[in-house]
Amino acid sequence: MLARFTCGLFWNSNKNNMAKALVIVESPAKAKTINKYLGKNFIVKASLGHIKDLPKRDLAVDVDNGFRPDYVVIEGKKKLIQELKDAAKKVDSIYLAADPDREGEAICWHLQEELRSKKATLEDPGPKFYRVMFNEITKKSIEKAFEKPLDVNINLVDAQQARRVLDRLVGYKISPLLWDKVRRGLSAGRVQTVAVRVIVDREREIRAFIKEEYWTLDANLAAKKTPHFDARLFRRNDESVTIPNQAASDALVADLEGTKFIVHSVGTKEKKRNPVAPFITSTLQQDSSRKLRFSVKRTMMLAQQLYEGVEVGKEGSVGLITYMRTDSTRVSDDAVAEVRSFVETKFGPSYLPASPNIWKSKKGAQDAHEAIRPPPPCGLRKKWRRSSRKTR
């Protein structure tokens, strides 16, 4: 799992040198990129990880009272929280801009809990909290998010909390069994437990499988012109052929001895190959493993860096892909329009399809975020290559 960060940014007014807005994101790299788009009057504060979590040495889930979790401030984060509280006292608004997923929503919820003023009154209610989300870290996307801020989505918070509680309940009960039966130090959770069950079920099916002998019959054929080719026997007298043993195979071979083989028909057809769908998280990991031999951990670490921002020459820190945790092949209308405009301008109208390709997401996909894609402008790729070559 990738390490998460928490960063605070607050703006200084030219009038009274007092901060007016505090923006909290998850990583220093993302903070640096967003800082460039929001303006120069931002101060950045950063730390690693969630600010609150379940304690490591205790179940911390009240099973008898609705599975209520008991969160504590993570060790080493008290100083950070105090710094953010001090910053929150000087602002009118707090924008929570963690990643647009369940984990990010939980981070926002805990930040809101900790930073909300305990001494709020009707006359002085304290700063207002807003939730901002963006699928790509570009100027246009960030400005659009801040134009229409939202509230923290409590349903997503509950979803993350349910996952965390389930991890804790399963892990605390299964892990000791692994220590006793396999090796101490191993951990189990909701994913590993189900995966083990699937493996066990498949192994039982394999052991219960009854082997059946079967044979195939191939003939190497040659005509007056090359090439030679192999033909396999599938049907005899328009009926399917099953060869259960060597005796049946030998009998068929004897029947075919001296037979004259005739090519009944030769067909040719055009095959249309459609472009593959845009990357989702799973296909990104699969292609990375197949083509680059990268582990899932390495793939997601690099994807996180590309999403948060990479130094691109004079452009500075720029996000080079959209959010990398997604199960949707959908591409935003704005991105499609920009790419089509680029193709038409760069290559001409003859290279522009009449309509863009649309892929259907798998059944059950949440479709919360669009597919993984590079954000415009398209020319950033060459600049990034040149910049990365200089810094190696």
C-alpha angles and dihedrals in degrees: 000000000000118000112251126217135202120212132180125207124184131181126231118219116224089220104058105001087241122135114247103186137024118204119193121198133164110248139033090233092054090044091054092051095045091045089062092055098042094051142261097285096083129107116207127216122179143185138165126260140352114325093223134031143148112289114261099227100046136058088234093188119112100216093182095055107052095294090286111187121223108217124195132190108267114252111267095021100093093087091050092049091050090051090051091047090052090050091046091058090062099050138076096209136029118203115200107206106170120146115300097252140084092276092051091047090054090050089052091049093052092046090051090050093050098041098044109110113254090201097052117147136177089260093045110023093166127233121337119243123225133178118220125185133184130179093207132029101236130126093250094048094047094047090049091051093051092048091063110027120183139204124261107278104237091193091062090046090053090048092054091044091052090051091048093048092048090050090052096046094047096038096050092052101039102037095066088053090055091049090054099042105029119011136323115253097037117127132207132196144162093295100042092045094055091042091054090050091052091049092049092050092050092048090052090051090051092051092047093051114115112219118230123193117231136168135207127209122214129181124202105219132194131185131188089278128048148281113072114215141185123242124194125213112241106149137027120194087351092303128112115258123224118188107195100174147001094271091059090046093051091049092054092047090052091050091051096049110120093006116148111232118214127192103234098194143345119213131192126189140169117249119210116211117198123206115263119256120265117272121279120185096271096046090046090055093045095051092044090053095043099044104027102023090233121158119237090251093053093045094052093043091055091043090053090053092049091049096047095047144282128212107259110185113266090352090073119205111000132175106237102189137029122251108312101210105080141120096198128098090198118124120204118255091236092055093048091050092050093048093048090050090050093050093048093048097042102039106016136253093287090069094051115095117229090244134009122258116259123198126199117233120232119273109272095025113148092218090202094141134026124252123287109271141147113263121234142293093076093206093071092085094069092043091051092049091051092046095047091049090057094050098049 
